[in-house]
Short mmCIF file of C-alpha atoms in Angstrom, two decimals:
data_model
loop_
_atom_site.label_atom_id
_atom_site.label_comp_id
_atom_site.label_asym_id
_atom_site.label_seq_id
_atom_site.Cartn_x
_atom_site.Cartn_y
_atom_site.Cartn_z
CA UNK A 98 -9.14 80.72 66.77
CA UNK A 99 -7.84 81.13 63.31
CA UNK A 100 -7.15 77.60 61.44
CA UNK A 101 -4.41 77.13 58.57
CA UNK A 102 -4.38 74.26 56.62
CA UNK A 103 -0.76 73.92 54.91
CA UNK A 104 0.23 71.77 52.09
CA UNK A 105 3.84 70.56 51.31
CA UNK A 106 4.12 71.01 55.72
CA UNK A 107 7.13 68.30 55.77
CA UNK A 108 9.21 70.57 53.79
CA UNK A 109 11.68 73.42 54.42
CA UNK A 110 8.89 75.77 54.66
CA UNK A 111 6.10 73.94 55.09
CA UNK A 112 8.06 73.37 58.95
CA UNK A 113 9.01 77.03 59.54
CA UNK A 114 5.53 78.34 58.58
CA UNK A 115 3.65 75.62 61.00
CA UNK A 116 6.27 76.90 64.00
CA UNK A 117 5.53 80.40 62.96
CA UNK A 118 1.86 79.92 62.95
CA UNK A 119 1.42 77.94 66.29
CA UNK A 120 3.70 80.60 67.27
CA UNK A 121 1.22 82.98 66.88
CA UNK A 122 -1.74 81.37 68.27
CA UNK A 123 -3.06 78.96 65.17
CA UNK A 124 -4.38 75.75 64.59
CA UNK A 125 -2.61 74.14 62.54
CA UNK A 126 -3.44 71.08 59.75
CA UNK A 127 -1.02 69.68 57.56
CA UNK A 128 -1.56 67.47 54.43
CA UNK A 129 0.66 65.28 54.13
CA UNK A 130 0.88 62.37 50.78
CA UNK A 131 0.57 58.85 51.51
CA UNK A 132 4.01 57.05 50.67
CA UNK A 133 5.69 54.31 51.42
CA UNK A 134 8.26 56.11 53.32
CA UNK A 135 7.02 58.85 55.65
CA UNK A 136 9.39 62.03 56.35
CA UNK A 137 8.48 63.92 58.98
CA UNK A 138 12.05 65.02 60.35
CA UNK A 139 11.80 68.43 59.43
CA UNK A 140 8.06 68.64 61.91
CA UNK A 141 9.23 66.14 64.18
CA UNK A 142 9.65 68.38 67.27
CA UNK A 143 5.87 69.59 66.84
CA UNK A 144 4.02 66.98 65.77
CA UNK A 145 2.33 66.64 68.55
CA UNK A 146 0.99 70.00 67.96
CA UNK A 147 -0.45 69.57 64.65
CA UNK A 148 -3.00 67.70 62.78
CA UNK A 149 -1.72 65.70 59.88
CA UNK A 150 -4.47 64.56 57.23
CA UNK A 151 -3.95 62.60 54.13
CA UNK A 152 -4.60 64.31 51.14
CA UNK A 153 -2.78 64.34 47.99
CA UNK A 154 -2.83 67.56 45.07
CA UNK A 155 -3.40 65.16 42.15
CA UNK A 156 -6.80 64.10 43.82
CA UNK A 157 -9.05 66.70 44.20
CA UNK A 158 -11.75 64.46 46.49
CA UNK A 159 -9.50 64.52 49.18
CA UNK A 160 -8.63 68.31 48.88
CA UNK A 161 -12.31 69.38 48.85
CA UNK A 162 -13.02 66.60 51.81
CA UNK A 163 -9.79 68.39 53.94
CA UNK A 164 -11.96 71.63 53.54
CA UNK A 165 -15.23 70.08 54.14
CA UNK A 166 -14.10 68.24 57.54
CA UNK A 167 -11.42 71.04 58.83
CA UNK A 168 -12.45 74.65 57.97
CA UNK A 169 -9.88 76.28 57.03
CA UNK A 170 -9.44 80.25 57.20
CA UNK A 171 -6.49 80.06 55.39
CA UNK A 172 -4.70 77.86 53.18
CA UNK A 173 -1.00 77.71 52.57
CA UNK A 174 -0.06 75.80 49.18
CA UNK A 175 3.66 75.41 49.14
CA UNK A 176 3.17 71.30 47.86
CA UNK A 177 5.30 71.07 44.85
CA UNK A 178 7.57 69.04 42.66
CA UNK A 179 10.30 71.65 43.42
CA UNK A 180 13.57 70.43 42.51
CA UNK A 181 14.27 72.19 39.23
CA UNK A 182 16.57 69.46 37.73
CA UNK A 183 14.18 66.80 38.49
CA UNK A 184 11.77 68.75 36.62
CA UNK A 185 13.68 67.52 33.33
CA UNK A 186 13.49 64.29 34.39
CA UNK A 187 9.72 64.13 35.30
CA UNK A 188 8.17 66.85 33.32
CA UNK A 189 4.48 65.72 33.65
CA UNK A 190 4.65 64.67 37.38
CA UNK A 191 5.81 68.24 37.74
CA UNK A 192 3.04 69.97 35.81
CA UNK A 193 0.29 67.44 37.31
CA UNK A 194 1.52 68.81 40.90
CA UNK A 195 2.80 72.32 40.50
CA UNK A 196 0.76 73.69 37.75
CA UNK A 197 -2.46 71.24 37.90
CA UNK A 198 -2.13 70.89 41.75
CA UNK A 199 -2.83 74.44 42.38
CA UNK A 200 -5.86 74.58 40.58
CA UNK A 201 -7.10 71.84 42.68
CA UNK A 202 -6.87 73.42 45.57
CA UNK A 203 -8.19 76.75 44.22
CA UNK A 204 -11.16 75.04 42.51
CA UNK A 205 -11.71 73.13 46.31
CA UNK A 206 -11.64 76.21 47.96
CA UNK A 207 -14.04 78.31 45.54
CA UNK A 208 -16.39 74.90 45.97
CA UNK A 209 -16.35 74.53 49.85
CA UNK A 210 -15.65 78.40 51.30
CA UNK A 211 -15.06 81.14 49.14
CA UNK A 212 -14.27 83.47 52.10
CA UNK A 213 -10.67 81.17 52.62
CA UNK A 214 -7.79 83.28 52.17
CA UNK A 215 -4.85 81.70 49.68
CA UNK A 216 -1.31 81.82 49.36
CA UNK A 217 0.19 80.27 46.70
CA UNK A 218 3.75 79.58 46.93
CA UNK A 219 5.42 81.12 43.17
CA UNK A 220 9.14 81.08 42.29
CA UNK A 221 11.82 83.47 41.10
CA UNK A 222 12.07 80.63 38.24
CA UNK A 223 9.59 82.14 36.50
CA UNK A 224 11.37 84.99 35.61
CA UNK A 225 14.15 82.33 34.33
CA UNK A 226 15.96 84.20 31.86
CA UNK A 227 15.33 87.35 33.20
CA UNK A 228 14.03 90.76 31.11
CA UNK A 229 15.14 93.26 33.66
CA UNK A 230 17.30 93.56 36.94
CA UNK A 231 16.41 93.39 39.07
CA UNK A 232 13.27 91.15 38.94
CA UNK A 233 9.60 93.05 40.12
CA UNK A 234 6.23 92.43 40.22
CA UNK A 235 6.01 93.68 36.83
CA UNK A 236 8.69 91.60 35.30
CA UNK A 237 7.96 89.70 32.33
CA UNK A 238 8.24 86.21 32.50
CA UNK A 239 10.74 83.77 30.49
CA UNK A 240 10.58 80.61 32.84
CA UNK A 241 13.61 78.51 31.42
CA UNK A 242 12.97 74.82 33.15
CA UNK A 243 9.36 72.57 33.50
CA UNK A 244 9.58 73.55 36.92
CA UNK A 245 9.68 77.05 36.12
CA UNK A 246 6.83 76.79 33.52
CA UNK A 247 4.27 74.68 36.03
CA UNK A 248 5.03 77.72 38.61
CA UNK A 249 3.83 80.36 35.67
CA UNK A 250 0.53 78.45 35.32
CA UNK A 251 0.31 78.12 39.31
CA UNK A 252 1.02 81.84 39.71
CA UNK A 253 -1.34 82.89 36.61
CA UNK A 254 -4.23 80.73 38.09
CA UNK A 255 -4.01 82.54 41.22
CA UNK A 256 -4.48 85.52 39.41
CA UNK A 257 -6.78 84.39 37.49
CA UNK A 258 -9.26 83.06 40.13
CA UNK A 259 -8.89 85.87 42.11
CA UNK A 260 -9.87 88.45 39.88
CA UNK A 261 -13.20 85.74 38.30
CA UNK A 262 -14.28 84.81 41.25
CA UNK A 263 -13.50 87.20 43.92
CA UNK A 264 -11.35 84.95 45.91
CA UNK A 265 -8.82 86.26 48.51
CA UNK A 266 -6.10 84.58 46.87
CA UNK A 267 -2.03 85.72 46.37
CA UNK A 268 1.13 84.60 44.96
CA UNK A 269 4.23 84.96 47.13
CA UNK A 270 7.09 85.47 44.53
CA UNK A 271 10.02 84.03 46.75
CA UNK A 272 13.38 83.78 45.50
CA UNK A 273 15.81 81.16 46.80
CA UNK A 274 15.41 80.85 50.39
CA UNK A 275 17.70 78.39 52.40
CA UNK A 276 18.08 76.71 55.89
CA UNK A 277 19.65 74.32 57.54
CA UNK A 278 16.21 71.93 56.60
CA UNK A 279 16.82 72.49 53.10
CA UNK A 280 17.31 69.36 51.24
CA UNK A 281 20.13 67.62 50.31
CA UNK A 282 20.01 67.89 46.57
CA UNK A 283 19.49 71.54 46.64
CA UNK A 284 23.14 73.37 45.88
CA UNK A 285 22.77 75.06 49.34
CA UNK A 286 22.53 72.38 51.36
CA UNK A 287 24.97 70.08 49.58
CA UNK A 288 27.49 72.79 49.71
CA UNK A 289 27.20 73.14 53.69
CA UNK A 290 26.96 69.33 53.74
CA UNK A 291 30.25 68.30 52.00
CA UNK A 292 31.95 71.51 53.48
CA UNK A 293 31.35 69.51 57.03
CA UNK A 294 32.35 66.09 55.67
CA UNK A 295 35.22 67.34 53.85
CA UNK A 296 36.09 69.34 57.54
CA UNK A 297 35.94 66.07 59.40
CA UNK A 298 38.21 64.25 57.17
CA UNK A 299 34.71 62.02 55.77
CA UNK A 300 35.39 63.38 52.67
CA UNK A 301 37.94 64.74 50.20
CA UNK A 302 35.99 66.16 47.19
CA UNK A 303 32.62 67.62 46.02
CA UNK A 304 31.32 67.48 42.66
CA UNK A 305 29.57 70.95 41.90
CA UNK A 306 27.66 72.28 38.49
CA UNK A 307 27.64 75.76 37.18
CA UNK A 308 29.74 78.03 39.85
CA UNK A 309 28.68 81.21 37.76
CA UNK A 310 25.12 80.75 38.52
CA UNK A 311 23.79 84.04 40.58
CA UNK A 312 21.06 83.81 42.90
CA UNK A 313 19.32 86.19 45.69
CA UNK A 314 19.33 83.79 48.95
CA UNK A 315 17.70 84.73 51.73
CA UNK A 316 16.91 83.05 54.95
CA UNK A 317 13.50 80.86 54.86
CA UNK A 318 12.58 81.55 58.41
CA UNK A 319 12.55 85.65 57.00
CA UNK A 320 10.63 84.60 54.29
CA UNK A 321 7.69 82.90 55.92
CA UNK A 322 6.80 85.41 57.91
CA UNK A 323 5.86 87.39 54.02
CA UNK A 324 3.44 84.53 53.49
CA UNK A 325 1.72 85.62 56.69
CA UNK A 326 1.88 89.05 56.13
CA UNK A 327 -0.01 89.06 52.83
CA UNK A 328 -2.79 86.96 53.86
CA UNK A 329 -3.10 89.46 56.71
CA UNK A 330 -4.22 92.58 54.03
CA UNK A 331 -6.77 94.22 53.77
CA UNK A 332 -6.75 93.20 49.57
CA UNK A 333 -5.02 90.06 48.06
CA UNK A 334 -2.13 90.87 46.02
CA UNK A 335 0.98 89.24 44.69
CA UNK A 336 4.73 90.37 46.19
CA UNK A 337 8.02 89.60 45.18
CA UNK A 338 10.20 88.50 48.33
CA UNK A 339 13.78 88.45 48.30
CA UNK A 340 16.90 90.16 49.78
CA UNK A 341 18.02 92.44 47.03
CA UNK A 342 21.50 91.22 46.58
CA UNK A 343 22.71 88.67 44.48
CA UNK A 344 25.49 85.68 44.93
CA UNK A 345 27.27 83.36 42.97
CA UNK A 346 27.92 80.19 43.69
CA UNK A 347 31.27 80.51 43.69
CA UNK A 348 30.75 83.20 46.64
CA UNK A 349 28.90 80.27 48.40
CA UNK A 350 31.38 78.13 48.55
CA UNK A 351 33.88 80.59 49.70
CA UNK A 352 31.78 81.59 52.75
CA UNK A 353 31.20 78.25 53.30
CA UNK A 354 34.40 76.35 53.04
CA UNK A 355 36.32 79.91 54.46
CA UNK A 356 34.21 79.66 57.87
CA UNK A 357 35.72 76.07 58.29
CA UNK A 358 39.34 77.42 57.36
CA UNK A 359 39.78 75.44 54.05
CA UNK A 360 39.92 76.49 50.73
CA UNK A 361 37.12 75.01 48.51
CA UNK A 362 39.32 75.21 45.47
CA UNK A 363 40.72 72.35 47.04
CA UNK A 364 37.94 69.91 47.32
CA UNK A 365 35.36 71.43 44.68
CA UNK A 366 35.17 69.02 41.32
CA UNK A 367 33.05 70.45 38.15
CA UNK A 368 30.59 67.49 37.28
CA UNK A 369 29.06 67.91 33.93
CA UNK A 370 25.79 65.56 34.95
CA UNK A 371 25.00 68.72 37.45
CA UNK A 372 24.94 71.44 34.28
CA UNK A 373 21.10 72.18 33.46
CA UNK A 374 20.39 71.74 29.91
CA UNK A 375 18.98 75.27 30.14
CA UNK A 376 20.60 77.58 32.63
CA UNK A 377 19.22 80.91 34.83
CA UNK A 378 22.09 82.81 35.21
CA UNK A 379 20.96 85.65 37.69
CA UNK A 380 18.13 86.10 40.03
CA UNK A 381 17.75 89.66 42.07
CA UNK A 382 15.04 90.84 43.64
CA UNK A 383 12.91 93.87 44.33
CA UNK A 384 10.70 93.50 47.14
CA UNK A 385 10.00 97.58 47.29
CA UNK A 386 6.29 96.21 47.42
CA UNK A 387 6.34 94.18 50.57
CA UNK A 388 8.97 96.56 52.16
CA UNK A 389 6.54 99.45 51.73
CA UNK A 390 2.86 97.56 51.88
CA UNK A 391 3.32 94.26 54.07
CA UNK A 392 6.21 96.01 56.31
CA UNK A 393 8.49 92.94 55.71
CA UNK A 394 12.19 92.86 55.31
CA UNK A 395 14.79 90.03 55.77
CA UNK A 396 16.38 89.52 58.82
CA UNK A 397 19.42 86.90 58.25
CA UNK A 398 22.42 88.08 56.12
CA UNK A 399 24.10 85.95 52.95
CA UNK A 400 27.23 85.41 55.60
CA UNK A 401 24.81 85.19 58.61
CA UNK A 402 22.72 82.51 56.74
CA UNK A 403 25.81 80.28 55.36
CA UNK A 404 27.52 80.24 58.69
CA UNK A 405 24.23 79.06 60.19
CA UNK A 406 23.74 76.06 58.01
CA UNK A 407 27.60 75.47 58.00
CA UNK A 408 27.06 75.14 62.03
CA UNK A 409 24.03 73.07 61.78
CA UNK A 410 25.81 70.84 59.27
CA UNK A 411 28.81 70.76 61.16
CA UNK A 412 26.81 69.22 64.16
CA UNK A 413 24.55 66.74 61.96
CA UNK A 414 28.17 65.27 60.51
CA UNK A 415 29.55 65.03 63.95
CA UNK A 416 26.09 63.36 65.43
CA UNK A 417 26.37 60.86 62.25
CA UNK A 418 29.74 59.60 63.47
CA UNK A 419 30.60 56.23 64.74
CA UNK A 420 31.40 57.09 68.87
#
């Protein structure tokens, strides 16, 4: 029976790999920090399927002693700092998880089983302010935030220990990838949110940052599925995964706010406090790679994916209000 340990397993798709994985016949660990406040919403409806351990990516005892004590065949790191404009705030909490973190957990797994396959969870940000379009493999990199800079030393580590020490290890390039368990904060999410409050009269207004921004959003159930795939190869290799098109935010909101029937130059404020003292101003992928060596494509459309978390919001909202 084939064993995955996955880090980061409360999040968006830390939950959608586990389901995909017990899915498909694993057993399934998840690390999860020890915090005053425990969130396991997003794994709630299969907990009871998986094994949660306490471990923690700034201590590397307790990675190597998750190895030791489970065996792993394959690890999953997608544990991160990964709010970008947090990353301004806490600069060195970000490095110590996403950049440091990663070399942990490689340095764990070259120490306790060599023969563990890796996937490391890299980031469209570090192609930040981007040399070509669309973005490849090949791309050079220009990472424009701390977040994106701690995911070029997570992704170059990866390289690096494959290639010194023979390690099955790959970096999954993803570019924004949404849901209806993204968080909150993320521009996503708190579009779909306040389109729902605004809809059932909760709301009048939402305060939005740069509407020019373009991104390539894609659906993170699709994108899990990649992570899979390349651990499944016959060699370890790193893949860009992404949809190929490219969005502003602007679109967003119209999808959004149009499914509900209102117009979201209505109710959308500019807030300076959400411009990024250092912007990306388009992500598009190339995932020719994956398409042609790992067989993987997206599934769930731009419109397909906003009316999907406009529904789930839609429901949240109306489960949220007083009966």
């Amino acid at each position: 029976m084939k064993k995955a340990l996955i880090t980061g397993i409360t999040g968006q798709d830390g939950s959608y790999l586990a389901e995909f994985l017990l899915d498909k016949g694993y057993d399934v660990v998840g690390m999860v920090r020890r915090t005053s406040t425990l969130n396991f919403e997003r794994i709630r409806h299969i907990q009871d399927r998986l094994t949660l351990v306490q471990g923690d990516l700034l201590d590397q005892v307790s990675l190597i002693d998750i190895l030791k004590e489970h065996r792993p065949t394959e690890v999953y790191n997608l544990a991160a700092q990964s709010f970008v404009p947090t990353s301004w705030q806490q600069p060195v909490l970000t490095g110590e998880f996403t950049a440091l973190g990663v070399t942990r957990m490689l340095e764990a797994v070259r120490l306790v089983n060599p023969e563990i396959r890796f996937y490391q969870a890299s980031s469209s940000e570090i192609f930040g302010k981007v040399r070509e379009v669309p973005q490849r493999e090949t791309t050079p990199l220009y990472p424009r935030s701390p977040y994106g800079v701690a995911k070029v030393y997570g992704h170059w580590i990866t390289v690096n220990y494959r290639e010194s020490y023979n390690l099955f290890a790959c970096s999954g390039i993803l570019f924004n990838h949404e849901s209806p368990r993204r968080g909150l904060e993320f521009v996503t999410r708190k579009s779909t949110y306040g389109a729902a409050r605004i809809k059932l009269g909760l709301a009048q207004t939402l305060p939005m940052g740069n509407l020019e921004a373009r991104r390539d959003w894609g659906y993170a159930g699709d994108y899990v599925r990649a992570m899979w795939l390349m651990l499944q190869q016959d060699q370890p290799d790193d893949y860009v995964i992404a949809t190929g098109e490219t969005h502003s935010v602007r679109e967003w909101l119209e999808e959004c706010f149009g499914y509900l029937g209102l117009k979201w130059q209505d109710h959308v404020e500019i807030d300076q406090r959400f411009i990024r003292p250092a912007e990306v101003d388009q992500l598009i992928g190339d995932a020719t790679k994956a398409r042609t060596k790992l067989g993987w494509q997206p599934e769930v459309s731009f419109q397909q994916l906003a009316r999907l978390m406009v529904d789930a919001d839609m429901a949240l909202v109306q489960r949220q209000l007083p009966h």
